[in-house]
Amino acid sequence: MVFRNVIVCHLVPGSEEIVGNVFGHYDQVTRPQDLGVIGRYLLSHHDLYLHVIEREQDPRISGQTRGLPAFQKIAEEIGPYVTPYPRYWKNPSDSVAKEFYHWAPEGEPPAHTTLTVIVGRIKPGAEPDVARVFGESDAGSLPRDLGVTGRWLYSIDDVYVHLLEQESSAAEATRDQHADQPAFGKVMRDLAPYVEPYRPESCHGPQDQVADVFYRWRAQD
């Protein structure tokens, strides 16, 4: 199983290429895998920056909680473009979203999966209710019908982040069929009191809540 952490910050719109190039450089000249990091996604959604860090082991067990060896240099180079999001921010650890729900089916995961990152706003204190909605749904057939191989829910301040992992061929086949699933519609209705789109005025459907990947790296050894 892959262990993931999610960092959420503000992003200056249009700076994705600059930030991606910084990470591209340091991912090549350093070895993040020596610190247990095996992959990363950088994504944007409106004015949000999301950094998904993947590890082979739970960092709480391995003790390998650092990112790149050149962390300070990276922070300085992306500093003009990536700034703290939480209102209570005091140090870098305050930008790490808190996981409040995780589900995965029994058995061996498929070899090829696709990760989708969904973003919204969550009402204060609503995490138990959101976890309950997904717990009830994940106990049924919907995850299997959509080829879901893992789900992680996070929150930070008023931001809600949903990492949805699917078997790659199923993800492609069901990409535009979610709305046709009655069980999916029920989940959306049950979530409505607790979660809304990050920018409701520009959201016309679930596809508008998906963050865009602008950089991805994976260890080769």
mmCIF file of N, CA, C and O in Angstrom, residues 60-141:
data_model
loop_
_atom_site.group_PDB
_atom_site.id
_atom_site.type_symbol
_atom_site.label_atom_id
_atom_site.label_comp_id
_atom_site.label_asym_id
_atom_site.label_seq_id
_atom_site.Cartn_x
_atom_site.Cartn_y
_atom_site.Cartn_z
ATOM 1 N N ARG A 60 5.040 7.649 9.972
ATOM 2 C CA ARG A 60 4.935 7.592 11.429
ATOM 3 C C ARG A 60 5.638 6.358 11.979
ATOM 4 O O ARG A 60 6.022 6.321 13.149
ATOM 5 N N ILE A 61 5.801 5.353 11.110
ATOM 6 C CA ILE A 61 6.487 4.121 11.524
ATOM 7 C C ILE A 61 7.950 4.154 11.095
ATOM 8 O O ILE A 61 8.848 3.806 11.859
ATOM 9 N N SER A 62 8.192 4.589 9.849
ATOM 10 C CA SER A 62 9.560 4.595 9.331
ATOM 11 C C SER A 62 10.398 5.726 9.905
ATOM 12 O O SER A 62 11.633 5.639 9.944
ATOM 13 N N GLY A 63 9.754 6.803 10.343
ATOM 14 C CA GLY A 63 10.492 7.965 10.839
ATOM 15 C C GLY A 63 11.015 8.860 9.742
ATOM 16 O O GLY A 63 11.605 9.906 10.006
ATOM 17 N N GLN A 64 10.769 8.472 8.471
ATOM 18 C CA GLN A 64 11.244 9.267 7.336
ATOM 19 C C GLN A 64 10.165 10.269 6.940
ATOM 20 O O GLN A 64 9.371 10.040 6.043
ATOM 21 N N THR A 65 10.154 11.389 7.629
ATOM 22 C CA THR A 65 9.099 12.373 7.426
ATOM 23 C C THR A 65 9.545 13.554 6.571
ATOM 24 O O THR A 65 8.728 14.406 6.232
ATOM 25 N N ARG A 66 10.808 13.619 6.215
ATOM 26 C CA ARG A 66 11.286 14.742 5.409
ATOM 27 C C ARG A 66 10.943 14.538 3.936
ATOM 28 O O ARG A 66 10.693 13.434 3.478
ATOM 29 N N GLY A 67 10.949 15.616 3.194
ATOM 30 C CA GLY A 67 10.730 15.549 1.755
ATOM 31 C C GLY A 67 12.052 15.479 1.030
ATOM 32 O O GLY A 67 12.844 14.558 1.229
ATOM 33 N N LEU A 68 12.346 16.473 0.232
ATOM 34 C CA LEU A 68 13.621 16.501 -0.479
ATOM 35 C C LEU A 68 14.732 17.023 0.413
ATOM 36 O O LEU A 68 14.502 17.867 1.281
ATOM 37 N N PRO A 69 15.973 16.548 0.198
ATOM 38 C CA PRO A 69 17.100 17.090 0.960
ATOM 39 C C PRO A 69 17.242 18.604 0.767
ATOM 40 O O PRO A 69 17.718 19.306 1.660
ATOM 41 N N ALA A 70 16.846 19.107 -0.382
ATOM 42 C CA ALA A 70 16.989 20.530 -0.694
ATOM 43 C C ALA A 70 15.737 21.316 -0.324
ATOM 44 O O ALA A 70 15.402 22.309 -0.967
ATOM 45 N N PHE A 71 15.060 20.894 0.747
ATOM 46 C CA PHE A 71 13.780 21.503 1.119
ATOM 47 C C PHE A 71 13.879 23.017 1.243
ATOM 48 O O PHE A 71 13.023 23.749 0.730
ATOM 49 N N GLN A 72 14.915 23.516 1.929
ATOM 50 C CA GLN A 72 15.014 24.949 2.165
ATOM 51 C C GLN A 72 15.181 25.715 0.858
ATOM 52 O O GLN A 72 14.575 26.768 0.651
ATOM 53 N N LYS A 73 15.992 25.160 -0.062
ATOM 54 C CA LYS A 73 16.190 25.824 -1.353
ATOM 55 C C LYS A 73 14.898 25.852 -2.158
ATOM 56 O O LYS A 73 14.571 26.852 -2.803
ATOM 57 N N ILE A 74 14.169 24.746 -2.121
ATOM 58 C CA ILE A 74 12.898 24.693 -2.842
ATOM 59 C C ILE A 74 11.937 25.728 -2.265
ATOM 60 O O ILE A 74 11.275 26.463 -3.002
ATOM 61 N N ALA A 75 11.849 25.773 -0.929
ATOM 62 C CA ALA A 75 10.946 26.723 -0.275
ATOM 63 C C ALA A 75 11.263 28.152 -0.692
ATOM 64 O O ALA A 75 10.353 28.965 -0.917
ATOM 65 N N GLU A 76 12.545 28.466 -0.806
ATOM 66 C CA GLU A 76 12.937 29.822 -1.202
ATOM 67 C C GLU A 76 12.559 30.107 -2.652
ATOM 68 O O GLU A 76 12.099 31.208 -2.976
ATOM 69 N N GLU A 77 12.738 29.132 -3.525
ATOM 70 C CA GLU A 77 12.482 29.358 -4.949
ATOM 71 C C GLU A 77 10.993 29.432 -5.280
ATOM 72 O O GLU A 77 10.582 30.159 -6.181
ATOM 73 N N ILE A 78 10.183 28.657 -4.552
ATOM 74 C CA ILE A 78 8.747 28.694 -4.844
ATOM 75 C C ILE A 78 8.014 29.686 -3.948
ATOM 76 O O ILE A 78 6.815 29.937 -4.136
ATOM 77 N N GLY A 79 8.723 30.270 -2.992
ATOM 78 C CA GLY A 79 8.119 31.189 -2.032
ATOM 79 C C GLY A 79 7.295 32.317 -2.639
ATOM 80 O O GLY A 79 6.235 32.665 -2.105
ATOM 81 N N PRO A 80 7.742 32.928 -3.767
ATOM 82 C CA PRO A 80 6.928 34.004 -4.351
ATOM 83 C C PRO A 80 5.601 33.524 -4.937
ATOM 84 O O PRO A 80 4.720 34.339 -5.217
ATOM 85 N N TYR A 81 5.464 32.210 -5.128
ATOM 86 C CA TYR A 81 4.291 31.676 -5.830
ATOM 87 C C TYR A 81 3.404 30.800 -4.954
ATOM 88 O O TYR A 81 2.203 30.658 -5.229
ATOM 89 N N VAL A 82 3.979 30.182 -3.922
ATOM 90 C CA VAL A 82 3.251 29.256 -3.051
ATOM 91 C C VAL A 82 3.292 29.813 -1.636
ATOM 92 O O VAL A 82 4.362 29.977 -1.055
ATOM 93 N N THR A 83 2.125 30.104 -1.078
ATOM 94 C CA THR A 83 2.047 30.716 0.252
ATOM 95 C C THR A 83 1.065 29.937 1.123
ATOM 96 O O THR A 83 0.206 29.217 0.619
ATOM 97 N N PRO A 84 1.154 30.069 2.452
ATOM 98 C CA PRO A 84 0.297 29.286 3.344
ATOM 99 C C PRO A 84 -1.188 29.527 3.097
ATOM 100 O O PRO A 84 -1.609 30.645 2.797
ATOM 101 N N TYR A 85 -1.973 28.486 3.269
ATOM 102 C CA TYR A 85 -3.425 28.606 3.160
ATOM 103 C C TYR A 85 -4.112 28.765 4.517
ATOM 104 O O TYR A 85 -4.920 29.675 4.690
ATOM 105 N N PRO A 86 -3.837 27.897 5.483
ATOM 106 C CA PRO A 86 -4.626 27.953 6.732
ATOM 107 C C PRO A 86 -4.489 29.298 7.445
ATOM 108 O O PRO A 86 -3.405 29.882 7.517
ATOM 109 N N ARG A 87 -5.579 29.748 8.008
ATOM 110 C CA ARG A 87 -5.567 30.994 8.761
ATOM 111 C C ARG A 87 -4.746 30.863 10.031
ATOM 112 O O ARG A 87 -4.251 31.860 10.571
ATOM 113 N N TYR A 88 -4.587 29.632 10.531
ATOM 114 C CA TYR A 88 -3.852 29.403 11.773
ATOM 115 C C TYR A 88 -2.386 29.043 11.512
ATOM 116 O O TYR A 88 -1.685 28.599 12.419
ATOM 117 N N TRP A 89 -1.881 29.271 10.285
ATOM 118 C CA TRP A 89 -0.536 28.821 9.908
ATOM 119 C C TRP A 89 0.545 29.472 10.766
ATOM 120 O O TRP A 89 0.571 30.695 10.938
ATOM 121 N N LYS A 90 1.439 28.638 11.293
ATOM 122 C CA LYS A 90 2.597 29.136 12.037
ATOM 123 C C LYS A 90 3.906 28.527 11.555
ATOM 124 O O LYS A 90 4.960 29.137 11.652
ATOM 125 N N ASN A 91 3.850 27.301 11.050
ATOM 126 C CA ASN A 91 5.051 26.633 10.559
ATOM 127 C C ASN A 91 4.659 25.682 9.433
ATOM 128 O O ASN A 91 3.464 25.417 9.219
ATOM 129 N N PRO A 92 5.635 25.157 8.658
ATOM 130 C CA PRO A 92 5.313 24.328 7.491
ATOM 131 C C PRO A 92 4.388 23.151 7.772
ATOM 132 O O PRO A 92 3.588 22.773 6.912
ATOM 133 N N SER A 93 4.469 22.573 8.954
ATOM 134 C CA SER A 93 3.615 21.412 9.241
ATOM 135 C C SER A 93 2.134 21.788 9.253
ATOM 136 O O SER A 93 1.268 20.915 9.089
ATOM 137 N N ASP A 94 1.824 23.078 9.417
ATOM 138 C CA ASP A 94 0.427 23.506 9.415
ATOM 139 C C ASP A 94 -0.184 23.481 8.022
ATOM 140 O O ASP A 94 -1.397 23.694 7.881
ATOM 141 N N SER A 95 0.634 23.247 6.992
ATOM 142 C CA SER A 95 0.119 23.136 5.621
ATOM 143 C C SER A 95 -0.223 21.703 5.241
ATOM 144 O O SER A 95 -0.684 21.447 4.133
ATOM 145 N N VAL A 96 0.011 20.764 6.152
ATOM 146 C CA VAL A 96 -0.286 19.352 5.887
ATOM 147 C C VAL A 96 -1.725 19.060 6.275
ATOM 148 O O VAL A 96 -2.125 19.250 7.425
ATOM 149 N N ALA A 97 -2.513 18.606 5.301
ATOM 150 C CA ALA A 97 -3.917 18.289 5.565
ATOM 151 C C ALA A 97 -4.019 17.043 6.443
ATOM 152 O O ALA A 97 -3.146 16.172 6.409
ATOM 153 N N LYS A 98 -5.085 16.966 7.224
ATOM 154 C CA LYS A 98 -5.289 15.838 8.140
ATOM 155 C C LYS A 98 -6.213 14.803 7.502
ATOM 156 O O LYS A 98 -7.308 15.127 7.044
ATOM 157 N N GLU A 99 -5.749 13.559 7.460
ATOM 158 C CA GLU A 99 -6.593 12.486 6.939
ATOM 159 C C GLU A 99 -7.671 12.148 7.962
ATOM 160 O O GLU A 99 -7.378 11.949 9.147
ATOM 161 N N PHE A 100 -8.934 12.071 7.505
ATOM 162 C CA PHE A 100 -10.002 11.709 8.434
ATOM 163 C C PHE A 100 -10.812 10.500 7.975
ATOM 164 O O PHE A 100 -11.713 10.049 8.693
ATOM 165 N N TYR A 101 -10.466 9.935 6.811
ATOM 166 C CA TYR A 101 -11.145 8.717 6.370
ATOM 167 C C TYR A 101 -10.271 8.040 5.326
ATOM 168 O O TYR A 101 -9.640 8.702 4.498
ATOM 169 N N HIS A 102 -10.220 6.712 5.393
ATOM 170 C CA HIS A 102 -9.456 5.927 4.413
ATOM 171 C C HIS A 102 -10.172 4.602 4.210
ATOM 172 O O HIS A 102 -10.607 3.970 5.170
ATOM 173 N N TRP A 103 -10.315 4.214 2.956
ATOM 174 C CA TRP A 103 -10.935 2.931 2.638
ATOM 175 C C TRP A 103 -10.211 2.293 1.459
ATOM 176 O O TRP A 103 -9.790 2.976 0.520
ATOM 177 N N ALA A 104 -10.045 0.988 1.528
ATOM 178 C CA ALA A 104 -9.499 0.219 0.407
ATOM 179 C C ALA A 104 -10.124 -1.165 0.451
ATOM 180 O O ALA A 104 -10.381 -1.700 1.537
ATOM 181 N N PRO A 105 -10.411 -1.759 -0.715
ATOM 182 C CA PRO A 105 -11.009 -3.100 -0.731
ATOM 183 C C PRO A 105 -10.000 -4.149 -0.297
ATOM 184 O O PRO A 105 -8.786 -3.922 -0.313
ATOM 185 N N GLU A 106 -10.511 -5.296 0.086
ATOM 186 C CA GLU A 106 -9.632 -6.399 0.451
ATOM 187 C C GLU A 106 -8.988 -6.988 -0.794
ATOM 188 O O GLU A 106 -9.497 -6.859 -1.905
ATOM 189 N N GLY A 107 -7.850 -7.646 -0.617
ATOM 190 C CA GLY A 107 -7.164 -8.284 -1.727
ATOM 191 C C GLY A 107 -6.033 -7.446 -2.269
ATOM 192 O O GLY A 107 -5.804 -6.304 -1.851
ATOM 193 N N GLU A 108 -5.309 -8.012 -3.218
ATOM 194 C CA GLU A 108 -4.173 -7.336 -3.826
ATOM 195 C C GLU A 108 -4.641 -6.218 -4.746
ATOM 196 O O GLU A 108 -5.574 -6.404 -5.535
ATOM 197 N N PRO A 109 -4.012 -5.048 -4.676
ATOM 198 C CA PRO A 109 -4.388 -3.951 -5.578
ATOM 199 C C PRO A 109 -3.935 -4.252 -6.998
ATOM 200 O O PRO A 109 -2.967 -4.995 -7.204
ATOM 201 N N PRO A 110 -4.612 -3.699 -7.999
ATOM 202 C CA PRO A 110 -4.195 -3.916 -9.389
ATOM 203 C C PRO A 110 -2.859 -3.231 -9.671
ATOM 204 O O PRO A 110 -2.445 -2.313 -8.946
ATOM 205 N N ALA A 111 -2.211 -3.666 -10.723
ATOM 206 C CA ALA A 111 -0.887 -3.121 -11.050
ATOM 207 C C ALA A 111 -0.964 -1.690 -11.540
ATOM 208 O O ALA A 111 -0.054 -0.891 -11.309
ATOM 209 N N HIS A 112 -2.033 -1.342 -12.233
ATOM 210 C CA HIS A 112 -2.131 -0.014 -12.834
ATOM 211 C C HIS A 112 -3.350 0.725 -12.285
ATOM 212 O O HIS A 112 -4.488 0.257 -12.442
ATOM 213 N N THR A 113 -3.087 1.843 -11.637
ATOM 214 C CA THR A 113 -4.164 2.637 -11.062
ATOM 215 C C THR A 113 -4.030 4.092 -11.495
ATOM 216 O O THR A 113 -2.966 4.539 -11.923
ATOM 217 N N THR A 114 -5.123 4.820 -11.369
ATOM 218 C CA THR A 114 -5.180 6.239 -11.697
ATOM 219 C C THR A 114 -5.653 6.996 -10.464
ATOM 220 O O THR A 114 -6.610 6.582 -9.809
ATOM 221 N N LEU A 115 -4.964 8.092 -10.147
ATOM 222 C CA LEU A 115 -5.328 8.894 -8.986
ATOM 223 C C LEU A 115 -6.007 10.182 -9.440
ATOM 224 O O LEU A 115 -5.471 10.927 -10.263
ATOM 225 N N THR A 116 -7.186 10.439 -8.897
ATOM 226 C CA THR A 116 -7.922 11.675 -9.151
ATOM 227 C C THR A 116 -8.029 12.437 -7.839
ATOM 228 O O THR A 116 -8.303 11.843 -6.794
ATOM 229 N N VAL A 117 -7.802 13.751 -7.897
ATOM 230 C CA VAL A 117 -7.863 14.580 -6.694
ATOM 231 C C VAL A 117 -9.045 15.539 -6.828
ATOM 232 O O VAL A 117 -9.087 16.373 -7.732
ATOM 233 N N ILE A 118 -10.011 15.393 -5.931
ATOM 234 C CA ILE A 118 -11.240 16.191 -5.927
ATOM 235 C C ILE A 118 -11.157 17.196 -4.782
ATOM 236 O O ILE A 118 -10.748 16.842 -3.668
ATOM 237 N N VAL A 119 -11.550 18.430 -5.054
ATOM 238 C CA VAL A 119 -11.386 19.505 -4.070
ATOM 239 C C VAL A 119 -12.721 20.188 -3.804
ATOM 240 O O VAL A 119 -13.531 20.370 -4.722
ATOM 241 N N GLY A 120 -12.953 20.548 -2.565
ATOM 242 C CA GLY A 120 -14.160 21.287 -2.213
ATOM 243 C C GLY A 120 -13.939 22.082 -0.946
ATOM 244 O O GLY A 120 -12.816 22.220 -0.458
ATOM 245 N N ARG A 121 -15.033 22.610 -0.410
ATOM 246 C CA ARG A 121 -15.009 23.283 0.898
ATOM 247 C C ARG A 121 -15.854 22.456 1.862
ATOM 248 O O ARG A 121 -16.946 22.000 1.511
ATOM 249 N N ILE A 122 -15.344 22.290 3.070
ATOM 250 C CA ILE A 122 -16.039 21.494 4.073
ATOM 251 C C ILE A 122 -16.461 22.397 5.227
ATOM 252 O O ILE A 122 -15.736 23.305 5.627
ATOM 253 N N LYS A 123 -17.656 22.156 5.741
ATOM 254 C CA LYS A 123 -18.133 22.934 6.870
ATOM 255 C C LYS A 123 -17.337 22.564 8.125
ATOM 256 O O LYS A 123 -16.956 21.405 8.311
ATOM 257 N N PRO A 124 -17.066 23.528 8.995
ATOM 258 C CA PRO A 124 -16.282 23.243 10.202
ATOM 259 C C PRO A 124 -16.882 22.108 11.021
ATOM 260 O O PRO A 124 -18.084 22.079 11.290
ATOM 261 N N GLY A 125 -16.042 21.133 11.354
ATOM 262 C CA GLY A 125 -16.466 20.027 12.196
ATOM 263 C C GLY A 125 -17.267 18.946 11.504
ATOM 264 O O GLY A 125 -17.769 18.036 12.171
ATOM 265 N N ALA A 126 -17.382 19.028 10.173
ATOM 266 C CA ALA A 126 -18.242 18.074 9.459
ATOM 267 C C ALA A 126 -17.523 16.793 9.066
ATOM 268 O O ALA A 126 -18.136 15.912 8.455
ATOM 269 N N GLU A 127 -16.257 16.648 9.427
ATOM 270 C CA GLU A 127 -15.513 15.458 9.010
ATOM 271 C C GLU A 127 -16.184 14.143 9.418
ATOM 272 O O GLU A 127 -16.255 13.217 8.597
ATOM 273 N N PRO A 128 -16.684 13.988 10.643
ATOM 274 C CA PRO A 128 -17.345 12.714 10.993
ATOM 275 C C PRO A 128 -18.561 12.416 10.128
ATOM 276 O O PRO A 128 -18.816 11.253 9.784
ATOM 277 N N ASP A 129 -19.308 13.452 9.756
ATOM 278 C CA ASP A 129 -20.481 13.235 8.914
ATOM 279 C C ASP A 129 -20.076 12.817 7.505
ATOM 280 O O ASP A 129 -20.696 11.930 6.892
ATOM 281 N N VAL A 130 -19.032 13.451 6.973
ATOM 282 C CA VAL A 130 -18.554 13.094 5.634
ATOM 283 C C VAL A 130 -17.999 11.670 5.646
ATOM 284 O O VAL A 130 -18.263 10.877 4.733
ATOM 285 N N ALA A 131 -17.257 11.325 6.687
ATOM 286 C CA ALA A 131 -16.726 9.961 6.802
ATOM 287 C C ALA A 131 -17.863 8.946 6.885
ATOM 288 O O ALA A 131 -17.784 7.857 6.296
ATOM 289 N N ARG A 132 -18.921 9.298 7.586
ATOM 290 C CA ARG A 132 -20.071 8.392 7.690
ATOM 291 C C ARG A 132 -20.720 8.159 6.329
ATOM 292 O O ARG A 132 -21.049 7.008 5.974
ATOM 293 N N VAL A 133 -20.895 9.219 5.556
ATOM 294 C CA VAL A 133 -21.501 9.095 4.223
ATOM 295 C C VAL A 133 -20.681 8.140 3.353
ATOM 296 O O VAL A 133 -21.227 7.236 2.706
ATOM 297 N N PHE A 134 -19.375 8.332 3.349
ATOM 298 C CA PHE A 134 -18.544 7.463 2.510
ATOM 299 C C PHE A 134 -18.441 6.060 3.090
ATOM 300 O O PHE A 134 -18.361 5.078 2.334
ATOM 301 N N GLY A 135 -18.439 5.948 4.407
ATOM 302 C CA GLY A 135 -18.401 4.621 5.006
ATOM 303 C C GLY A 135 -19.604 3.795 4.594
ATOM 304 O O GLY A 135 -19.484 2.603 4.272
ATOM 305 N N GLU A 136 -20.785 4.416 4.595
ATOM 306 C CA GLU A 136 -21.994 3.714 4.187
ATOM 307 C C GLU A 136 -21.937 3.340 2.712
ATOM 308 O O GLU A 136 -22.332 2.238 2.319
ATOM 309 N N SER A 137 -21.458 4.267 1.884
ATOM 310 C CA SER A 137 -21.374 3.990 0.451
ATOM 311 C C SER A 137 -20.331 2.917 0.141
ATOM 312 O O SER A 137 -20.568 2.009 -0.665
ATOM 313 N N ASP A 138 -19.168 3.010 0.802
ATOM 314 C CA ASP A 138 -18.090 2.052 0.514
ATOM 315 C C ASP A 138 -18.426 0.654 0.992
ATOM 316 O O ASP A 138 -17.786 -0.316 0.566
ATOM 317 N N ALA A 139 -19.428 0.526 1.856
ATOM 318 C CA ALA A 139 -19.865 -0.801 2.297
ATOM 319 C C ALA A 139 -20.755 -1.466 1.250
ATOM 320 O O ALA A 139 -21.032 -2.665 1.340
ATOM 321 N N GLY A 140 -21.197 -0.699 0.256
ATOM 322 C CA GLY A 140 -22.041 -1.232 -0.805
ATOM 323 C C GLY A 140 -21.257 -1.570 -2.056
ATOM 324 O O GLY A 140 -20.041 -1.771 -2.015
ATOM 325 N N SER A 141 -21.953 -1.589 -3.186
ATOM 326 C CA SER A 141 -21.338 -2.047 -4.433
ATOM 327 C C SER A 141 -20.740 -0.920 -5.279
ATOM 328 O O SER A 141 -20.042 -1.190 -6.254
#
